[in-house]
Tab-separated table of C-alpha atoms and ligand atoms in Angstrom:
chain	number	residue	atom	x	y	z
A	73	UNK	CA	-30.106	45.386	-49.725
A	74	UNK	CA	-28.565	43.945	-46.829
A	75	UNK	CA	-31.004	45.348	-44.601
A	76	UNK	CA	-34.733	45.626	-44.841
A	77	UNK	CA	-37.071	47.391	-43.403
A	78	UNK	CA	-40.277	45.433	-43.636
A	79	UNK	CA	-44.052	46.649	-43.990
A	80	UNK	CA	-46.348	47.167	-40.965
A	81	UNK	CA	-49.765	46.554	-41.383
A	82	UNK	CA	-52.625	48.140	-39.558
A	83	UNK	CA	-53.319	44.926	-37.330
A	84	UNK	CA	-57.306	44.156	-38.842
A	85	UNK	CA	-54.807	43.921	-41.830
A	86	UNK	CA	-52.590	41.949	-40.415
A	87	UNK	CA	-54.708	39.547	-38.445
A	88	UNK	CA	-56.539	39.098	-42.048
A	89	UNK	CA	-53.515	38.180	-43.410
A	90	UNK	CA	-52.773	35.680	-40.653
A	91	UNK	CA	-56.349	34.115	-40.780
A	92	UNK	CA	-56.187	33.658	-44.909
A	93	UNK	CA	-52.669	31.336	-44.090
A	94	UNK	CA	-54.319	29.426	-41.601
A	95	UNK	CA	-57.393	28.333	-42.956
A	96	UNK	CA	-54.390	27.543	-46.149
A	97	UNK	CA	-52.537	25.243	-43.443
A	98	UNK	CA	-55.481	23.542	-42.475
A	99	UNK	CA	-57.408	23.007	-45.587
A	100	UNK	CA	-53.636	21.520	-46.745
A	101	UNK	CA	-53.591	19.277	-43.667
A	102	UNK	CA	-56.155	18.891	-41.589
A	103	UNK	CA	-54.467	17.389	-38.663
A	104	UNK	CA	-52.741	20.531	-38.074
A	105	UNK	CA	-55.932	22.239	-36.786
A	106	UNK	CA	-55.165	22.263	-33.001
A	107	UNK	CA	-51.623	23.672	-33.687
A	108	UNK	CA	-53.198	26.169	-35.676
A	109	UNK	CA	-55.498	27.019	-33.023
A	110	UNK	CA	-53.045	27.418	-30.396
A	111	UNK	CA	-50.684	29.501	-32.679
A	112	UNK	CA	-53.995	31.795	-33.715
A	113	UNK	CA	-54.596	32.129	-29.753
A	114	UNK	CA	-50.504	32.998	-29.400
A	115	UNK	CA	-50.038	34.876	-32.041
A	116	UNK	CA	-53.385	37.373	-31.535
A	117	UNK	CA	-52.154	38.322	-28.488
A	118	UNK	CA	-48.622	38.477	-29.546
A	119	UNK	CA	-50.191	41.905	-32.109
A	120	UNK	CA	-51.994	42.772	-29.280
A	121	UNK	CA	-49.330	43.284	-27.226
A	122	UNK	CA	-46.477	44.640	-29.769
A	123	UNK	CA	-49.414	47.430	-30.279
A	124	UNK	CA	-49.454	48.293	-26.978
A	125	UNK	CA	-45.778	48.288	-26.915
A	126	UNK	CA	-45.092	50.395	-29.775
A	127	UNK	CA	-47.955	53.100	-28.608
A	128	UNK	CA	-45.773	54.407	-26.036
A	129	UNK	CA	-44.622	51.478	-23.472
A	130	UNK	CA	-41.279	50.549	-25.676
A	131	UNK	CA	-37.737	51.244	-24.202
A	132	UNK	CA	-35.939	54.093	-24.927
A	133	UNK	CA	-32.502	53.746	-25.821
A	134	UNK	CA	-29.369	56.132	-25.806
A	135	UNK	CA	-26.866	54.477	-28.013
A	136	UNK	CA	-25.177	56.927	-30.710
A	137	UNK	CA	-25.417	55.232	-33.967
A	138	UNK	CA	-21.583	55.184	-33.796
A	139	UNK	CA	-21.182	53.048	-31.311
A	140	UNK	CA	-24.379	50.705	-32.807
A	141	UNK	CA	-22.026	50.518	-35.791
A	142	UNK	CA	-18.849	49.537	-34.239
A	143	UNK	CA	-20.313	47.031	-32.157
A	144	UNK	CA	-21.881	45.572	-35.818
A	145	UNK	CA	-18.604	45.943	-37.763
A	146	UNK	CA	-17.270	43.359	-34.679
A	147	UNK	CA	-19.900	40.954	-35.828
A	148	UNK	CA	-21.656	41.763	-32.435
A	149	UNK	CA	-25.454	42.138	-32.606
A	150	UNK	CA	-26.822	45.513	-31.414
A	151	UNK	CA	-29.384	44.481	-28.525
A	152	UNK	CA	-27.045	41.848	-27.065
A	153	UNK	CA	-25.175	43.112	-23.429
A	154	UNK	CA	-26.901	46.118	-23.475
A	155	UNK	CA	-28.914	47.079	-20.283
A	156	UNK	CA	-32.578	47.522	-21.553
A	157	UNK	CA	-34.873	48.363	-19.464
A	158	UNK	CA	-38.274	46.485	-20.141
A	159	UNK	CA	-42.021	47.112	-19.476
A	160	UNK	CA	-42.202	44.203	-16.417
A	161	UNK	CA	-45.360	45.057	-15.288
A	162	UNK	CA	-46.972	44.846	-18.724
A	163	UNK	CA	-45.066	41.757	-19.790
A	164	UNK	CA	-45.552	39.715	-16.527
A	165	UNK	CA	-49.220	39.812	-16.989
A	166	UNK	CA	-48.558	38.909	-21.050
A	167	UNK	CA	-46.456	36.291	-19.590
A	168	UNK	CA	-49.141	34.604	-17.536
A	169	UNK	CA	-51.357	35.096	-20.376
A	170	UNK	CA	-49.333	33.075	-23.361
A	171	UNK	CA	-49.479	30.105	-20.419
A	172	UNK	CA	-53.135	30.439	-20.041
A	173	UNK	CA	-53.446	30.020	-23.876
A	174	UNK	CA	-50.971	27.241	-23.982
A	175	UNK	CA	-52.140	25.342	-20.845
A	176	UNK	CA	-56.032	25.279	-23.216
A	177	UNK	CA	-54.414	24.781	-26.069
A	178	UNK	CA	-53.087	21.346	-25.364
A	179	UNK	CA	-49.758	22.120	-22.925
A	180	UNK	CA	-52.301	21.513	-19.885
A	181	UNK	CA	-50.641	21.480	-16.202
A	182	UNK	CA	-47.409	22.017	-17.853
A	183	UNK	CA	-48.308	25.459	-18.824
A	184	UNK	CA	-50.204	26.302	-16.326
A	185	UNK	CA	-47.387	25.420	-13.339
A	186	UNK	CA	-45.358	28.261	-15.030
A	187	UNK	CA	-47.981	30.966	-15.185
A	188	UNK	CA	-48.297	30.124	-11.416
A	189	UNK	CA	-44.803	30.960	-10.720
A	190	UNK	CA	-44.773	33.676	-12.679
A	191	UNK	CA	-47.876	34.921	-10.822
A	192	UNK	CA	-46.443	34.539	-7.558
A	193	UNK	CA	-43.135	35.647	-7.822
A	194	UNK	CA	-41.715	32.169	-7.771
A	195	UNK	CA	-39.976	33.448	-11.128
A	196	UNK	CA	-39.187	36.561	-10.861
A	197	UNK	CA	-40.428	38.060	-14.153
A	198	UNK	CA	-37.735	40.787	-14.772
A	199	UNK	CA	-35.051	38.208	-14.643
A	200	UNK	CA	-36.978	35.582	-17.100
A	201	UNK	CA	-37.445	38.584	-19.926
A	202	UNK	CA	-34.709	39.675	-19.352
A	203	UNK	CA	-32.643	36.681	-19.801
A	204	UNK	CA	-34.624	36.522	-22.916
A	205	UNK	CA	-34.078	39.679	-25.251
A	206	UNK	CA	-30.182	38.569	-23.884
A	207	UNK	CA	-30.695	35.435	-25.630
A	208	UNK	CA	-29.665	33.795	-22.883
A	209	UNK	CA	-31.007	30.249	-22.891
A	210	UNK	CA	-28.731	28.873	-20.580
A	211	UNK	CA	-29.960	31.256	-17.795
A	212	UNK	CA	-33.985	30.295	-18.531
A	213	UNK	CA	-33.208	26.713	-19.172
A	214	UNK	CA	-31.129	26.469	-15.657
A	215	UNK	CA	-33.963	28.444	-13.412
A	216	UNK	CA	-36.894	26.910	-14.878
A	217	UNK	CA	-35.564	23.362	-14.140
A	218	UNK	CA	-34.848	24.060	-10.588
A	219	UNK	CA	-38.136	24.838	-10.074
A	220	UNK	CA	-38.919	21.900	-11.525
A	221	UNK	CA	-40.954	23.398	-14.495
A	222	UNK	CA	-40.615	23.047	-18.219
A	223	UNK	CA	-37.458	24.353	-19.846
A	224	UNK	CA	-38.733	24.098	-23.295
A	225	UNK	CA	-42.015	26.131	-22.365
A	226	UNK	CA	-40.059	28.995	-19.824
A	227	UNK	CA	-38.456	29.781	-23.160
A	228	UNK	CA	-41.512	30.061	-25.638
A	229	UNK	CA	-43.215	31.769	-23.094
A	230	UNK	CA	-40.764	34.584	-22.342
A	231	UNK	CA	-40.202	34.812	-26.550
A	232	UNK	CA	-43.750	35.782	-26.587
A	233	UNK	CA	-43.253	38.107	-24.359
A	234	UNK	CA	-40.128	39.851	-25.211
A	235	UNK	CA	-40.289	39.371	-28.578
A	236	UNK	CA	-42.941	42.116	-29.391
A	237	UNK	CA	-40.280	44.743	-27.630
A	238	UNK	CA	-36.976	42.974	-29.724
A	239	UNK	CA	-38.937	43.378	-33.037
A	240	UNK	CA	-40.036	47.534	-31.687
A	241	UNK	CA	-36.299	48.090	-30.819
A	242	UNK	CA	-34.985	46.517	-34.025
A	243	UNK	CA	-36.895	48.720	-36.229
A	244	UNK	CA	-36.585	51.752	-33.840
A	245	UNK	CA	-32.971	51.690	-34.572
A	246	UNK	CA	-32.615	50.341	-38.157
A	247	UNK	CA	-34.946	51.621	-40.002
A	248	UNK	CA	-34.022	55.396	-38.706
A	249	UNK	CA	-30.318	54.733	-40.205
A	250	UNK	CA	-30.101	56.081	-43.698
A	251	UNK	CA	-28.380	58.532	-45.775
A	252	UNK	CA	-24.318	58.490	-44.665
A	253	UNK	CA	-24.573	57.552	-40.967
A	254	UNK	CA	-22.438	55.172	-39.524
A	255	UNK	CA	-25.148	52.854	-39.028
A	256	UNK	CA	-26.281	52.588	-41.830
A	257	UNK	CA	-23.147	52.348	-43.337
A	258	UNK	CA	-22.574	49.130	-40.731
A	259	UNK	CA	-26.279	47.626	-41.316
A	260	UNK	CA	-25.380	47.528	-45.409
A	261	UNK	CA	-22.093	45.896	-44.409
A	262	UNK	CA	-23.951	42.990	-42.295
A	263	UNK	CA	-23.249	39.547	-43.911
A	264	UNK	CA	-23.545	37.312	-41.282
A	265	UNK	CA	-25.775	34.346	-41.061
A	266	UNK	CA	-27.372	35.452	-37.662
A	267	UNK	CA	-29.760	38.264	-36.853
A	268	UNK	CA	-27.970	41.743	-36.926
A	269	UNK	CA	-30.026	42.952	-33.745
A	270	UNK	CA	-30.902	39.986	-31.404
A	271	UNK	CA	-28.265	37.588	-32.761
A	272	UNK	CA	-30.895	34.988	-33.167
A	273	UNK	CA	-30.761	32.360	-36.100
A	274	UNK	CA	-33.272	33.340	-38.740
A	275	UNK	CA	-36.558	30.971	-38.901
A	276	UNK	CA	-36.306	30.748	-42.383
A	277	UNK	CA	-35.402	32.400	-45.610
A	278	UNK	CA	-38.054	34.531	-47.932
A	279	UNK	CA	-36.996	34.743	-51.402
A	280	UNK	CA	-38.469	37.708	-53.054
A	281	UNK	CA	-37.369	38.462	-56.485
A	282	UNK	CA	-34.248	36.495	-56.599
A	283	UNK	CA	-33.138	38.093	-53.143
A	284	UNK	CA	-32.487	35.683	-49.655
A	285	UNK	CA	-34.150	37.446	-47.359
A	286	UNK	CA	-32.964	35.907	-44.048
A	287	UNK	CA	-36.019	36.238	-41.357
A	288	UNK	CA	-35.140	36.306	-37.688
A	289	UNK	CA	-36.974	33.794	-35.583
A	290	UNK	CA	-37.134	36.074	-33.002
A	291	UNK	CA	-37.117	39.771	-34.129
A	292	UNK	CA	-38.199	39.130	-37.236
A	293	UNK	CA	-35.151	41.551	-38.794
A	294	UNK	CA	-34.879	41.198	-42.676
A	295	UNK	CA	-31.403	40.647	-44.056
A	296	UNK	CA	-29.515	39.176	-47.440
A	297	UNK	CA	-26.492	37.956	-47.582
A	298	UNK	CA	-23.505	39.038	-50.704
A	299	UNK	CA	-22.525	35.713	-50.683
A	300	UNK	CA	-24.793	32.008	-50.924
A	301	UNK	CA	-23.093	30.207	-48.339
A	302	UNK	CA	-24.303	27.844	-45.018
A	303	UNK	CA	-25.840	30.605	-42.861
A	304	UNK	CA	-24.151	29.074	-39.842
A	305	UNK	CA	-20.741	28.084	-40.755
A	306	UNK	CA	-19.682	29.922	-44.362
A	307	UNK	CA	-19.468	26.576	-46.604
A	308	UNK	CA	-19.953	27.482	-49.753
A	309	UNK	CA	-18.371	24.109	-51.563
A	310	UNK	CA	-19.656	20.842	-52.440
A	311	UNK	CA	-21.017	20.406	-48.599
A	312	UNK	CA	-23.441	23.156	-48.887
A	313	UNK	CA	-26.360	21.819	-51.409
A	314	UNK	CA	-30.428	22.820	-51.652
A	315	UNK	CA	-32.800	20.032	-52.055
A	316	UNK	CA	-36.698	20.255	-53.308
A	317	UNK	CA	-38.123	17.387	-50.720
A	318	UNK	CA	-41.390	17.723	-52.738
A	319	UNK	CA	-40.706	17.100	-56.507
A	320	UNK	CA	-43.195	18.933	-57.021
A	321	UNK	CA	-42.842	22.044	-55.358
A	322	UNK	CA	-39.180	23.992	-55.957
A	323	UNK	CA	-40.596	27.000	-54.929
A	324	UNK	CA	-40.007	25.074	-50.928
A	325	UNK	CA	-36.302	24.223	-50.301
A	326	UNK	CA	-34.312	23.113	-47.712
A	327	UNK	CA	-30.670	23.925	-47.902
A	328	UNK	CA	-28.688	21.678	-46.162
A	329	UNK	CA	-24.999	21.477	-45.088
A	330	UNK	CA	-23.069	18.482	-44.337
A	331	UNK	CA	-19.847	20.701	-42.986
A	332	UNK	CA	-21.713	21.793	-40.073
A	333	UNK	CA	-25.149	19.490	-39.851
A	334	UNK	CA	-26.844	21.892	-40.314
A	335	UNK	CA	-30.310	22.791	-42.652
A	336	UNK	CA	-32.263	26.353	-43.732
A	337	UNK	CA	-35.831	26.646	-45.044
A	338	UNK	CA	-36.087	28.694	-48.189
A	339	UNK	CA	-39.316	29.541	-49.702
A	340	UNK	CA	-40.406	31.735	-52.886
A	341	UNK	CA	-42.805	34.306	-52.261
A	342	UNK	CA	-43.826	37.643	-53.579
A	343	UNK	CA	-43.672	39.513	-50.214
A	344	UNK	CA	-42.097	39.307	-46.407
A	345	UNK	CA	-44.139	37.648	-43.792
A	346	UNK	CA	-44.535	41.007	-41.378
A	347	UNK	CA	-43.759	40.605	-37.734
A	348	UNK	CA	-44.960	37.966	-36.193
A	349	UNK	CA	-46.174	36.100	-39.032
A	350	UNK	CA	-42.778	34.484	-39.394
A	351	UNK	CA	-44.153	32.237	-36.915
A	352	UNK	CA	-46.843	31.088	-39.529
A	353	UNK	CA	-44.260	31.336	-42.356
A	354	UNK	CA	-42.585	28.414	-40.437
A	355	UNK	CA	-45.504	26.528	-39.354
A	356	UNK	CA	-46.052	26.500	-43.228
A	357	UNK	CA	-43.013	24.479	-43.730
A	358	UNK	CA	-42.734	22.187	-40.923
A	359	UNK	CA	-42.579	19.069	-43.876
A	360	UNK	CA	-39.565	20.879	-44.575
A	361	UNK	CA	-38.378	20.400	-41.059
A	362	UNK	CA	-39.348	16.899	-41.182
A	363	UNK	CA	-37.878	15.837	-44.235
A	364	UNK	CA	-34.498	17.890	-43.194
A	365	UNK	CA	-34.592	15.997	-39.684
A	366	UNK	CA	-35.302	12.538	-41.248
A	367	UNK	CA	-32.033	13.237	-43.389
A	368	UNK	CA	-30.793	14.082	-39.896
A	369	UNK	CA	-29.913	17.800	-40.627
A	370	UNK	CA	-30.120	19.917	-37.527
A	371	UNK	CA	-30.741	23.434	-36.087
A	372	UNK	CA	-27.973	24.912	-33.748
A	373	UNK	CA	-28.004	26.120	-30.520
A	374	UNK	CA	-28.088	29.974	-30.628
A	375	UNK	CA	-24.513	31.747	-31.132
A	376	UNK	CA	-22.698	32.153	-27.990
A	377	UNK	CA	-21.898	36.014	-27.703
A	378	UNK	CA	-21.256	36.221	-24.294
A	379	UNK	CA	-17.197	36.046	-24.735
A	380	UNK	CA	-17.176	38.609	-27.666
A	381	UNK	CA	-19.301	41.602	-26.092
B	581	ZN	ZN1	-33.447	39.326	-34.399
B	582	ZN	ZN1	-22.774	24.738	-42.426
């Protein structure tokens, strides 16, 4: 199953769900409360938004599954150099929004200095989301810092936003591809370490029944791999190990790879976070982070597409 389309709660279901792993996080350690309660703030109106989104404000595409499938047989993710045309108005005022919630939830001034630009046009909203679903950090990193504002925070900010539309599109086009279609065909031959429609890294991996599900950080696509190698660079020999940090606890791995630098959260679980509780799923491991960081394992930069479109 190289591709997987996940579940989709009804969001009282969902925001149940999200609530229940929460309250876990906290309970387990307590000085996580205020990042719990900024994420809860995020994240609600994250559902909120991909709800509005998906009854009736999501992009409509034209791109014959033929030509989705070439471009994935080139290794090239579907929704990368494609011109999508996004909800601004609707986003913009999401956008101000997640920097409301951040600037109470502990980002302060920071926050709010963005959401002021955004409001006034000092951004210009259309370029920021769209630089976004392009993946396109460069682009954010460069504006926001000429105008003197947070890098970093441009970026979450504009995920937020965009990402509710990424995950729509992703399953708008995936999970229609069945049967003999060329697509489909393509989406069963994906084996690459990086997000089939946004390109993104995944967040972490969800093992379900033996299978590594990849989970996109962004889009929250659901993939496996045919062969257990590094997810960013292919090692598959004595480089590429997996570690239990807690002796305790194998069902929580990290797998780290000393060809490239690079580490991968793996957990055990007996189903997929839904979109965008992948968020919490990595909030859930952030020891794992740690421990991988302390060992001085890293996270790459997003893959650079921009020569291969
Ligand atoms: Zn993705
Ligand atoms: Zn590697």
């Amino acid at each position: 199953m190289p591709y997987l389309s996940v579940a989709h709660p009804p969001r009282t279901e969902l925001l149940a769900s999200a609530e229940r792993r929460w309250r876990a996080i906290v309970q387990d350690k307590p000085d996580l409360r205020t990042a719990v309660d900024l994420q809860r703030g995020l994240l609600t109106r994250v559902i909120d938004l991909a709800r509005t989104i998906e009854g009736g404000r999501l992009p409509r595409l034209s791109m014959p599954g033929k030509y989705l499938a070439a471009k994935l047989s080139r290794g090239v993710p579907v929704l990368l150099g494609e011109p999508i045309p996004l909800p601004t108005a609707l986003l913009k005022t999401s956008l101000v929004g997640f920097c409301d919630a951040l600037a109470a939830g502990g980002a302060g001034d920071v926050a709010a200095h963005i959401g002021a630009a955004v409001e006034t046009g000092r951004i210009d909203a259309g370029s920021l989301l769209t630089a976004s679903l392009a993946r396109d950090q460069e682009a954010i990193r460069t504006g926001a810092s000429h105008l003197g504002l947070a890098p970093d925070l441009a970026w979450l900010v504009a995920e937020l936003a965009v990402g509710p539309v990424a995950h729509a599109l992703q399953r708008a086009l995936f999970s229609t591809a069945t049967g003999n279609e060329p697509l489909a065909g393509a989406l069963a031959a994906w084996n690459r370490g990086y997000c089939p429609a946004c390109g993104t890294w995944p967040a972490l991996a969800e093992v379900v029944d033996g299978h590594r599900l990849l989970r996109c950080a962004f889009c929250a696509a659901t993939w496996e791999r045919t062969i257990f190698a590094c997810i960013y660079c292919d090692e598959q020999g004595e480089a590429f190990v997996t570690a239990a940090p807690d002796e305790q606890r194998f069902d929580r791995r990290t797998e780290l790879c000393s060809a490239c630098g690079a580490y991968l959260k793996t957990v055990d679980t007996t189903e997929v976070s839904p979109f965008p509780l992948v968020a919490i799923a990595d909030m859930e491991t952030m020891d794992l982070d740690v421990a991988a960081m302390d060992h001085h394992y890293g996270r790459p930069p997003l893959k650079d597409f921009t020569t291969r479109r």
